[in-house]
Coordinates of C-alpha atoms in Angstrom, one line a residue:
X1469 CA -42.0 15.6 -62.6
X1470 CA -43.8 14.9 -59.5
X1471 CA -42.6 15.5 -55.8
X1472 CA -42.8 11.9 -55.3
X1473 CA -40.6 11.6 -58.3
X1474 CA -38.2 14.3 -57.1
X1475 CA -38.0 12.9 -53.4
X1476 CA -37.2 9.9 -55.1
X1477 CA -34.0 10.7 -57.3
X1478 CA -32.9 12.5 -53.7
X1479 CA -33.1 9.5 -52.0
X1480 CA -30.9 7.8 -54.8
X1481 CA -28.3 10.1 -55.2
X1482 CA -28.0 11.6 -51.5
X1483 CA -26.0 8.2 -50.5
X1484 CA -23.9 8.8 -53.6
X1485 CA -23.1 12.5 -52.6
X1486 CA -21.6 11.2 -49.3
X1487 CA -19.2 8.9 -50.6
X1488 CA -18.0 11.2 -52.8
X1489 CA -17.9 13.7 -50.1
X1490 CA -15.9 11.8 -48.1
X1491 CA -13.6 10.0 -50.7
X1492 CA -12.1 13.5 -52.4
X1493 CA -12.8 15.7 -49.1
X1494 CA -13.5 14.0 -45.6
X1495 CA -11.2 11.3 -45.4
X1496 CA -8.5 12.9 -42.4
X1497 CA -11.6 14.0 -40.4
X1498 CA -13.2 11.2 -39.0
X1499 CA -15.9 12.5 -36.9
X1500 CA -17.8 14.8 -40.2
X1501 CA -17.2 12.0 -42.2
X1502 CA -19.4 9.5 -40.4
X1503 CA -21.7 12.8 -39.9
X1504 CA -21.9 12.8 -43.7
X1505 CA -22.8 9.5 -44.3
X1506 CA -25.2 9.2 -41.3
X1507 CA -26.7 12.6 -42.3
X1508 CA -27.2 11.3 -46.3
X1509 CA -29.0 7.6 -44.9
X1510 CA -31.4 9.7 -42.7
X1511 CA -32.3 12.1 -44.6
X1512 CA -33.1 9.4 -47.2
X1513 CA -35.6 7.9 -44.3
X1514 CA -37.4 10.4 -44.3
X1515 CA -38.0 11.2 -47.7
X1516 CA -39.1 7.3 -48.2
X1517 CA -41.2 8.1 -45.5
X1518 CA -43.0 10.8 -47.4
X1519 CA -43.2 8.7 -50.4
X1520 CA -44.9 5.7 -48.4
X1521 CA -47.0 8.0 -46.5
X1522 CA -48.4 9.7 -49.7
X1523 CA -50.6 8.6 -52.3
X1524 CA -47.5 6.6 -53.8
X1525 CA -47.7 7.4 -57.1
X1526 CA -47.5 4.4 -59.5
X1527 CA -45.4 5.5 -62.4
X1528 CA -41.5 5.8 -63.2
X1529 CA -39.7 9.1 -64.1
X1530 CA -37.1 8.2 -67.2
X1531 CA -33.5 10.2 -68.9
X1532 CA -32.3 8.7 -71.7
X1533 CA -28.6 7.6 -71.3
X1534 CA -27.9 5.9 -74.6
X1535 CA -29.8 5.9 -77.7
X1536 CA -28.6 4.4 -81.0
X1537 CA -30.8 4.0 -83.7
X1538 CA -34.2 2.1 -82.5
X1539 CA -32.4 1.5 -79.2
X1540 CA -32.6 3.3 -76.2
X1541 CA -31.3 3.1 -72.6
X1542 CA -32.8 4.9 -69.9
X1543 CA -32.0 5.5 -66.4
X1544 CA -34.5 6.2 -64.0
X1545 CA -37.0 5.9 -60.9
X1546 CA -40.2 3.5 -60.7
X1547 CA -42.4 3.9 -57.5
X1548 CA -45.1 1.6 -56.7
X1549 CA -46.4 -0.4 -53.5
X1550 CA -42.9 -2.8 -53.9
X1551 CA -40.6 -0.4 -54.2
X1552 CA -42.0 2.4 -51.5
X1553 CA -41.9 -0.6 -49.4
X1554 CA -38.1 -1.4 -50.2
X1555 CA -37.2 2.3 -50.0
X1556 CA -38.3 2.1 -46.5
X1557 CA -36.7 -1.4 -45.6
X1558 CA -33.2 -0.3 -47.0
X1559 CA -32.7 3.5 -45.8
X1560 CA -34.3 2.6 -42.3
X1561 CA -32.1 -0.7 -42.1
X1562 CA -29.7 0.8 -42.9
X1563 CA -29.7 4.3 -41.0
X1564 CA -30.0 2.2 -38.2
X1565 CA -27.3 0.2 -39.1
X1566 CA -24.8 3.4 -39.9
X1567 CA -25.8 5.3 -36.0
X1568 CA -24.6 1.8 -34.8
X1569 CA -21.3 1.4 -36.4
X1570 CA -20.3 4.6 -34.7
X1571 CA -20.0 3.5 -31.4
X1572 CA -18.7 -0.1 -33.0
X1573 CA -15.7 1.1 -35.5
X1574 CA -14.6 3.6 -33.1
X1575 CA -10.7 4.1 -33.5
X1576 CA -10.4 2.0 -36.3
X1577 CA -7.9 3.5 -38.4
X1578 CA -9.8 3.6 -41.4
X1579 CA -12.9 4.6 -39.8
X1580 CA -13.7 7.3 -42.9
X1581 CA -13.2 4.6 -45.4
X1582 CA -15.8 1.9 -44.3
X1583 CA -18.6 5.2 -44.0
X1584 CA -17.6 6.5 -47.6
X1585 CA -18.4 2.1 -48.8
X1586 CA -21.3 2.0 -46.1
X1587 CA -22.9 4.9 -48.4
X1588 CA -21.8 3.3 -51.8
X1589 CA -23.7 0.2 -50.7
X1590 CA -26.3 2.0 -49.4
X1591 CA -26.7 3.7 -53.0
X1592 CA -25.8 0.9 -55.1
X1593 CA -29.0 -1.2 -53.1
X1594 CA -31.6 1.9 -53.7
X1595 CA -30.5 1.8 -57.5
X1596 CA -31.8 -1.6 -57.5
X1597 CA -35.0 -0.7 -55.7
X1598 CA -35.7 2.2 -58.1
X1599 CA -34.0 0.4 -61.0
X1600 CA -37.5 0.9 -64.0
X1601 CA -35.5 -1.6 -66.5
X1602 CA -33.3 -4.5 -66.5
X1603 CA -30.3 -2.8 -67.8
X1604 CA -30.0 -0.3 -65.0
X1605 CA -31.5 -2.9 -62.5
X1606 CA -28.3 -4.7 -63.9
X1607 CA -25.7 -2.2 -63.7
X1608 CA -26.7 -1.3 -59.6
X1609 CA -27.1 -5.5 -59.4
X1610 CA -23.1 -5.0 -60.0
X1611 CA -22.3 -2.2 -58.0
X1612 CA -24.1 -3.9 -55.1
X1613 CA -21.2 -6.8 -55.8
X1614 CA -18.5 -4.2 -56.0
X1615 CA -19.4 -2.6 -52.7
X1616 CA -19.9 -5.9 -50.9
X1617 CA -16.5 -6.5 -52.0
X1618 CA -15.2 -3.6 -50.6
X1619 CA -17.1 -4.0 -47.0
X1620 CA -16.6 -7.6 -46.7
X1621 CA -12.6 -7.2 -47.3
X1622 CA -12.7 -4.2 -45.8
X1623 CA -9.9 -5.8 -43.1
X1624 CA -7.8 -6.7 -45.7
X1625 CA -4.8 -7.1 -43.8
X1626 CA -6.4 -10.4 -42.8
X1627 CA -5.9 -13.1 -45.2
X1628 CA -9.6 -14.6 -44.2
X1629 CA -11.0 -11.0 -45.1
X1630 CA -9.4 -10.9 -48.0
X1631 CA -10.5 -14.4 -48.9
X1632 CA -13.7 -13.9 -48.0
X1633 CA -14.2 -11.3 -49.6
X1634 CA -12.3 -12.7 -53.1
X1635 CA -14.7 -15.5 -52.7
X1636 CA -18.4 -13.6 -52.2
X1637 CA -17.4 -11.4 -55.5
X1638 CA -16.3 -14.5 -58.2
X1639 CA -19.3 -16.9 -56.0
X1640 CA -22.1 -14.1 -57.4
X1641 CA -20.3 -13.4 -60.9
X1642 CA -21.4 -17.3 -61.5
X1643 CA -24.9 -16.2 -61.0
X1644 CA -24.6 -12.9 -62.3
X1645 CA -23.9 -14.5 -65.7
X1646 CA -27.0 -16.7 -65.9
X1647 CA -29.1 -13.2 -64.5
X1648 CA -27.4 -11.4 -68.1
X1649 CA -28.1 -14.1 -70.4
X1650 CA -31.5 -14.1 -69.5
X1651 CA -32.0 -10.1 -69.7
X1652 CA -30.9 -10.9 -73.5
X1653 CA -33.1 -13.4 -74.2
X1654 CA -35.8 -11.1 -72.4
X1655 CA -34.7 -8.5 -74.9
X1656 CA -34.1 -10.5 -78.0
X1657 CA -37.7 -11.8 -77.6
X1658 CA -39.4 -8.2 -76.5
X1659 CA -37.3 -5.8 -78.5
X1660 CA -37.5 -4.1 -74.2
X1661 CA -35.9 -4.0 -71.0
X1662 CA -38.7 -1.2 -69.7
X1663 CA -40.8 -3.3 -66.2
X1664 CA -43.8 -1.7 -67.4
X1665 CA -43.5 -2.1 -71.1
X1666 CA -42.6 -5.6 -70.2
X1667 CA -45.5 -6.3 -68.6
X1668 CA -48.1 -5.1 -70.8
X1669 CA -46.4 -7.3 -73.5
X1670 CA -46.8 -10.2 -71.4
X1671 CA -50.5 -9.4 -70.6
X1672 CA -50.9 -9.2 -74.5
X1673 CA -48.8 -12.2 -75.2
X1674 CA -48.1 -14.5 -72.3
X1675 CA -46.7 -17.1 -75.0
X1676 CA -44.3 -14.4 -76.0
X1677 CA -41.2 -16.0 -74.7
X1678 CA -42.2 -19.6 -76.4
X1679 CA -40.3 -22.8 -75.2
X1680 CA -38.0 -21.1 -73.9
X1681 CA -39.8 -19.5 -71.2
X1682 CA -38.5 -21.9 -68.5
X1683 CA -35.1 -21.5 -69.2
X1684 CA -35.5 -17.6 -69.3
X1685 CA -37.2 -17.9 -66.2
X1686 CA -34.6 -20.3 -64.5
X1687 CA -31.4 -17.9 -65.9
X1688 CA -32.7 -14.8 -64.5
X1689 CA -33.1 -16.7 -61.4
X1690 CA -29.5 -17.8 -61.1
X1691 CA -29.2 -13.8 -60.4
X1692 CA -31.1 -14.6 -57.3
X1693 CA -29.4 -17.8 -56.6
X1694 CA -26.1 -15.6 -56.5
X1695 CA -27.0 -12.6 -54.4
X1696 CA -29.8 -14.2 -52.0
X1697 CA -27.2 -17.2 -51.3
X1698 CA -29.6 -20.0 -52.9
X1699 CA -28.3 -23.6 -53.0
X1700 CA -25.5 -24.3 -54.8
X1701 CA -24.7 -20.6 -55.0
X1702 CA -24.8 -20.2 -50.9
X1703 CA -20.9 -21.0 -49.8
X1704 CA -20.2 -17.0 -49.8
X1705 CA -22.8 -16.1 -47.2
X1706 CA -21.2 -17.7 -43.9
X1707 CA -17.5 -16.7 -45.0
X1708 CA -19.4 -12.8 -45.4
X1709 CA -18.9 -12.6 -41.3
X1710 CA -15.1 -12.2 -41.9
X1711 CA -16.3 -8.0 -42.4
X1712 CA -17.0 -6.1 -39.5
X1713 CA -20.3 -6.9 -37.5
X1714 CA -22.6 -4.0 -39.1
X1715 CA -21.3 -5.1 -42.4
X1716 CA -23.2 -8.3 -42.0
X1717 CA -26.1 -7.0 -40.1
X1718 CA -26.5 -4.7 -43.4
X1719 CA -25.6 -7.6 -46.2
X1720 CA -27.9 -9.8 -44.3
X1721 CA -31.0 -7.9 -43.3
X1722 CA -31.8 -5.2 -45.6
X1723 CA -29.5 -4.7 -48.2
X1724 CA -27.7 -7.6 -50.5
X1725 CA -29.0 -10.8 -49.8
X1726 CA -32.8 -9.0 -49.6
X1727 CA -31.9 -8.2 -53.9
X1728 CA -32.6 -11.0 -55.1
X1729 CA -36.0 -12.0 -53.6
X1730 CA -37.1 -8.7 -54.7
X1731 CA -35.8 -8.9 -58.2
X1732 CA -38.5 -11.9 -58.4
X1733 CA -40.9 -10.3 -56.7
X1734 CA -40.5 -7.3 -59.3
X1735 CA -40.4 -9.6 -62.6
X1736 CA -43.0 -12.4 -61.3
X1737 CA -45.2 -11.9 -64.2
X1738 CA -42.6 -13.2 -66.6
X1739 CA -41.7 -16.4 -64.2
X1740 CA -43.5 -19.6 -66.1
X1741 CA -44.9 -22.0 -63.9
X1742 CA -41.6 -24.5 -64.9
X1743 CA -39.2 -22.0 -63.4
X1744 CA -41.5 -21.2 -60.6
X1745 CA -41.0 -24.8 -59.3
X1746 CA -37.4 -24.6 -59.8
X1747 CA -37.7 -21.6 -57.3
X1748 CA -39.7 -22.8 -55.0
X1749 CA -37.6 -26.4 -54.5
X1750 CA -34.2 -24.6 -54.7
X1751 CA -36.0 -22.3 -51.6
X1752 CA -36.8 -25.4 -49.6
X1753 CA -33.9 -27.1 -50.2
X1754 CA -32.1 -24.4 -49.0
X1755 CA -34.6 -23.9 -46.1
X1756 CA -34.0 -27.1 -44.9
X1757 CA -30.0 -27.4 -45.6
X1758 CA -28.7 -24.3 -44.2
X1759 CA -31.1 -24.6 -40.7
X1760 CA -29.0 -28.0 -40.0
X1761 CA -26.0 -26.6 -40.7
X1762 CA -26.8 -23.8 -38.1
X1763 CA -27.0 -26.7 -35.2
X1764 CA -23.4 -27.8 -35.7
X1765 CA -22.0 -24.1 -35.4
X1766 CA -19.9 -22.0 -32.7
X1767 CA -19.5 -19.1 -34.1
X1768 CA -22.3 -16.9 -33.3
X1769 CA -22.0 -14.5 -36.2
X1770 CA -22.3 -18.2 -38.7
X1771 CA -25.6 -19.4 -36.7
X1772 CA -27.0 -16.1 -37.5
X1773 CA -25.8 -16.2 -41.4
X1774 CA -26.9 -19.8 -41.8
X1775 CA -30.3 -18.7 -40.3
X1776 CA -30.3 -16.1 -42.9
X1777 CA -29.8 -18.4 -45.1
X1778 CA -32.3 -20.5 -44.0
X1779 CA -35.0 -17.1 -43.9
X1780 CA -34.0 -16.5 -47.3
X1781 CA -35.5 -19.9 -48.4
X1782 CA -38.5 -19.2 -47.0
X1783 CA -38.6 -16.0 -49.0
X1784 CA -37.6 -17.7 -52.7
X1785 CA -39.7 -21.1 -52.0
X1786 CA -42.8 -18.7 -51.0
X1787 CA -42.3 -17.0 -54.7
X1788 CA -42.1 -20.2 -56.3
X1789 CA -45.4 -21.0 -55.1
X1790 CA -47.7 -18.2 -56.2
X1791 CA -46.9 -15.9 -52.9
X1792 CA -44.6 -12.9 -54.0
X1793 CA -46.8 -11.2 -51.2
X1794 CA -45.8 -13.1 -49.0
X1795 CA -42.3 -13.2 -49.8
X1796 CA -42.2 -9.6 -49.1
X1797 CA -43.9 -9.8 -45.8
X1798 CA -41.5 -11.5 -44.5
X1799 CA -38.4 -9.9 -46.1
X1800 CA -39.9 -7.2 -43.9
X1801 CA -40.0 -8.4 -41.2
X1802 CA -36.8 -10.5 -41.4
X1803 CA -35.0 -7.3 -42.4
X1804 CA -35.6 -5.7 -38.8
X1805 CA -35.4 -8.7 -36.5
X1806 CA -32.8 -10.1 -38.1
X1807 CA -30.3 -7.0 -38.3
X1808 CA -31.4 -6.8 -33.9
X1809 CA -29.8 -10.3 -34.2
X1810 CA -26.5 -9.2 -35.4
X1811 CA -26.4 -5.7 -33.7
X1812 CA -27.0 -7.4 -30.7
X1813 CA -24.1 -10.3 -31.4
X1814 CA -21.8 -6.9 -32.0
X1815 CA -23.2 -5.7 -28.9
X1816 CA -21.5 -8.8 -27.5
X1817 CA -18.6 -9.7 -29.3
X1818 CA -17.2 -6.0 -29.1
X1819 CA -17.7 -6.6 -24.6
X1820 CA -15.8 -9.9 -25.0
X1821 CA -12.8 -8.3 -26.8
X1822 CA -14.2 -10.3 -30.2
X1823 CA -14.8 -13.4 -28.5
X1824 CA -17.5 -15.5 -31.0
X1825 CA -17.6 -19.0 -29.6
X1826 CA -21.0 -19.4 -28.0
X1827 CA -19.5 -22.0 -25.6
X1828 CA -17.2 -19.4 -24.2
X1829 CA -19.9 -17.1 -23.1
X1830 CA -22.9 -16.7 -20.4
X1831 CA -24.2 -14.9 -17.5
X1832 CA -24.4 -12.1 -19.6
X1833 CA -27.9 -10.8 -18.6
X1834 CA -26.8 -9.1 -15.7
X1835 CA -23.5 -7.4 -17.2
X1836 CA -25.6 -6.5 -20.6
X1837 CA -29.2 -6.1 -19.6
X1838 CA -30.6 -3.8 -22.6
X1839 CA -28.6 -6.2 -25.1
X1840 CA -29.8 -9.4 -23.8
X1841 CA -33.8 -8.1 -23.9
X1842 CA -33.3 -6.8 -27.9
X1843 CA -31.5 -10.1 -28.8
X1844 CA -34.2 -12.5 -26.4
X1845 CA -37.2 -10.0 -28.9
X1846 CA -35.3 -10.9 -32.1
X1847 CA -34.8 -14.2 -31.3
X1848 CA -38.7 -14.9 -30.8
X1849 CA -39.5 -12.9 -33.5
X1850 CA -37.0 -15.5 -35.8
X1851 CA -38.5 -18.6 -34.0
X1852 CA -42.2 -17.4 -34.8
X1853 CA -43.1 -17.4 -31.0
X1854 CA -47.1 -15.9 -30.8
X1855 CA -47.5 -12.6 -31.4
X1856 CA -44.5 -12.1 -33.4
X1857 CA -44.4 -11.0 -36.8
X1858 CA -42.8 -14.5 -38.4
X1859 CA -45.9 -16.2 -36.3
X1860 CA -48.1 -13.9 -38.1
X1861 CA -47.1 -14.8 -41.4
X1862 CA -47.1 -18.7 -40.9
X1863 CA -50.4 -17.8 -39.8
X1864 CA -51.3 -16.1 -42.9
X1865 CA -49.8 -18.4 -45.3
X1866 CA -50.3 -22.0 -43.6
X1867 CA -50.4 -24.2 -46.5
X1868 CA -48.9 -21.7 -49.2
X1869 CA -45.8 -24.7 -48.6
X1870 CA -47.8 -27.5 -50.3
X1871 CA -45.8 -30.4 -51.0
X1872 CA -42.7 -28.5 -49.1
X1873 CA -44.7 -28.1 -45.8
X1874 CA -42.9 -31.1 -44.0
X1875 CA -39.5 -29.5 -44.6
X1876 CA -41.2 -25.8 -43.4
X1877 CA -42.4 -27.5 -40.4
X1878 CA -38.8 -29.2 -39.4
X1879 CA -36.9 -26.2 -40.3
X1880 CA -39.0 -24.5 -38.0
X1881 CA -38.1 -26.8 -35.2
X1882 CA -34.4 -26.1 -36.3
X1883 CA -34.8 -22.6 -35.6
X1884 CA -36.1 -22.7 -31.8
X1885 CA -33.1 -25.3 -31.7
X1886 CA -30.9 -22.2 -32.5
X1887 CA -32.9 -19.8 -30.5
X1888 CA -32.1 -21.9 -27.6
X1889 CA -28.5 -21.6 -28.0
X1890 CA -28.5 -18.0 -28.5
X1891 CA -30.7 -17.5 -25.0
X1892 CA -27.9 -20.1 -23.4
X1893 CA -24.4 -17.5 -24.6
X1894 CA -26.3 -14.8 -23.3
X1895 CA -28.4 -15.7 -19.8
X1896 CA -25.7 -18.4 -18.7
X1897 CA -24.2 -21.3 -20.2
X1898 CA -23.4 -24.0 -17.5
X1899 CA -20.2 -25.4 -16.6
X1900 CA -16.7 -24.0 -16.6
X1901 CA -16.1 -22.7 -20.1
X1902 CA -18.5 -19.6 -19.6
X1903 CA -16.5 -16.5 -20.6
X1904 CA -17.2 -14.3 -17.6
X1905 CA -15.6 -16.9 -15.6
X1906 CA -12.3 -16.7 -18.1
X1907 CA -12.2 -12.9 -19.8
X1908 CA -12.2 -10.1 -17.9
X1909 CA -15.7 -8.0 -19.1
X1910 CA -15.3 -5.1 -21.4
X1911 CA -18.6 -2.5 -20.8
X1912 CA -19.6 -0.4 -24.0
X1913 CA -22.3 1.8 -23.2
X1914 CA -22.7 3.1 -26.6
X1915 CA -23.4 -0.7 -27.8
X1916 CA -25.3 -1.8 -24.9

């Protein structure tokens, strides 16, 4: 085994270490506990750093878990380009993510118990990156639904928390069970579940799969549909804001809703060109559909998961029309500009003791300087302003759209539509409902 291999099963299991750390020994102490968890993310930055800085090493390092008879399951790690990339997305996201919440969840009461779930989603996420077959890809796919659970209910004394979070876990069970039926047709048709093996098989024989190839294609798509929050499948996304604020900065930037764009990205060569067009219209639609919805919001934590959702049909309609690569540029991107957009709406809400109606805010830009410049960056990086890396990959993909570029081009009007209300909550919304004329400001140095 390689040291790319080796840095590689660290990365994985570190995350896991720390929530057990914390679950059986850490619990009482608040302060090593979020050291622990903090410590595991970081260190698991760096190491993806070594491994995207290296040669990257295309290969996968197997153990076999189960094997009966002809059958075997394996568990284990496969780095290329895609997942080097993701490895770098999801532990610097995310370390990012877990320094913040710090200063955010301070006093909570249960401040040890959101690190040791932090980690387990942070683990359950890199399983999928790494995942070499279906099966384990699978089993992580899960445990990315379990911890989600956990993080999104995390204030379960609420009844919307608790609702919330009831409805995110049975919402992506619907898709998860389309996403399984298609592994087994994938398997009853290959006699594999092995990415690699798979694709040889399908260079062989790309008539493997039959008539039936569509309908594989569009099951193992409803696993997207259910974690990327695709039309119908999208209802759980918005309701997600219910968790704390670097809950959704880490569902909606780097970690769960990023899954299932990269799951298509990762089994492309088995997508026919029947399912591919479902993809790319369920995208658009969703495009489209969730950036109107975002005009007729108040809460500033929905405008930014309605945006997602939009961003995340610009991700599956880019697949769905020959451009995995570009699908991944702008996961990217979006996975940095968009968790500045929630930190920063944190940033805020935490200074207006959890005040999230945009209509109730403004003049901000004096009181919160270094938050208003990050969140005035992310929001020109989101409306594609020049220079910015959404402008640069409309630029590099301007017609990859085709028949969907009229609905690209008014869901991009949508967006600078929202930008502009984001710039109006925080450099001063006229009139007298703006919050610093009502609420008495609340500094946080360690957010702003």
């Amino acid at each position: 085994m390689s040291g790319a291999f080796i840095l590689a099963w660290m990365v994985l299991l570190l995350p896991l270490v720390s929530t057990v750390l914390i679950s059986c020994f850490t619990l009482k102490n608040d302060k090593l506990s979020a050291r622990v968890s903090i410590g595991a993310v970081l260190a698991g930055f760096v190491m993806s750093l070594l491994i995207f800085l290296s040669a990257r090493e295309a290969g996968e390092s197997n153990i076999t878990w189960i094997s009966i008879g002809n059958f075997q399951a394996t568990l284990g790690v496969k780095l290329d380009n895609l997942s080097a990339l993701m490895l770098l997305i999801v532990t610097g996201v995310g370390s990012l993510i877990h320094w913040y919440s710090q200063g955010y969840m301070r006093g909570d009461r249960s401040y040890s118990r959101y690190f040791a779930c932090l980690s387990l989603f942070t683990f359950s996420m890199l399983g999928i990156v790494l995942a070499s077959n279906f099966m384990q890809m699978f089993i992580f796919w899960e445990l990315v639904g379990v911890s989600s659970y956990l993080l999104i209910g995390f204030w379960y004394e609420r009844p919307a928390a608790a609702d919330a979070s009831k409805k995110a876990f049975l919402t992506n069970r619907i898709g998860d069970f389309g996403f399984i039926l298609g592994i087994i047709m994938v398997w009853a048709a290959t006699g594999s579940l092995n990415f690699a093996d798979l694709k040889g098989i399908f260079e062989a024989n790309p008539e493997i799969l039959g008539a039936t190839a569509g309908i594989v294609g569009v099951l193992l798509f409803c696993g997207a549909v259910g974690k990327s929050a695709q039309f119908p499948l999208h209802v759980w996304l918005p309701d997600a804001m219910e968790g704390p604020t670097p809950v959704s900065a880490l569902i909606h930037a780097a970690t769960m809703v990023a899954a299932g764009v990269f799951m298509l990205c990762r089994i492309f060569f088995l997508l026919s060109p029947d399912a591919l067009q479902v993809i790319a219209w369920t995208g658009g639609i969703t495009a489209l559909m969730a950036a109107v919805i975002a005009l007729q919001q108040n809460d500033i934590k929905r405008i930014l998961a309605y945006s997602t959702l939009s961003q995340l049909g610009y991700m599956v309609m880019a697949v769905g029309v020959h451009a995995p690569g570009a699908a991944m540029f702008h996961l990217t991107t979006h996975a940095f500009f968009k968790a500045m957009l929630f930190l920063g709406a944190g940033s805020v809400i935490h200074a207006l003791h959890h005040e999230q109606d945009i209509w109730k805010m403004g003049g901000l830009k004096e009181k919160m300087p270094a938050t208003y410049k990050t969140f005035l960056i992310g929001t020109l990086a989101l409306c594609g302003v020049t220079s910015f890396e959404w402008f640069l990959q409309q630029r590099r993909h301007p017609g990859c759209c085709g028949r969907l570029q009229a609905s690209w081009q008014y869901v991009s009007f949508c967006h600078w539509c929202a930008g502009g209300s984001f710039d109006n909550a925080l450099h001063g919304a006229p009139g007298p409902r703006r919050i610093s004329r009502q609420t008495p400001f609340r500094g946080c140095r360690s957010l702003t």
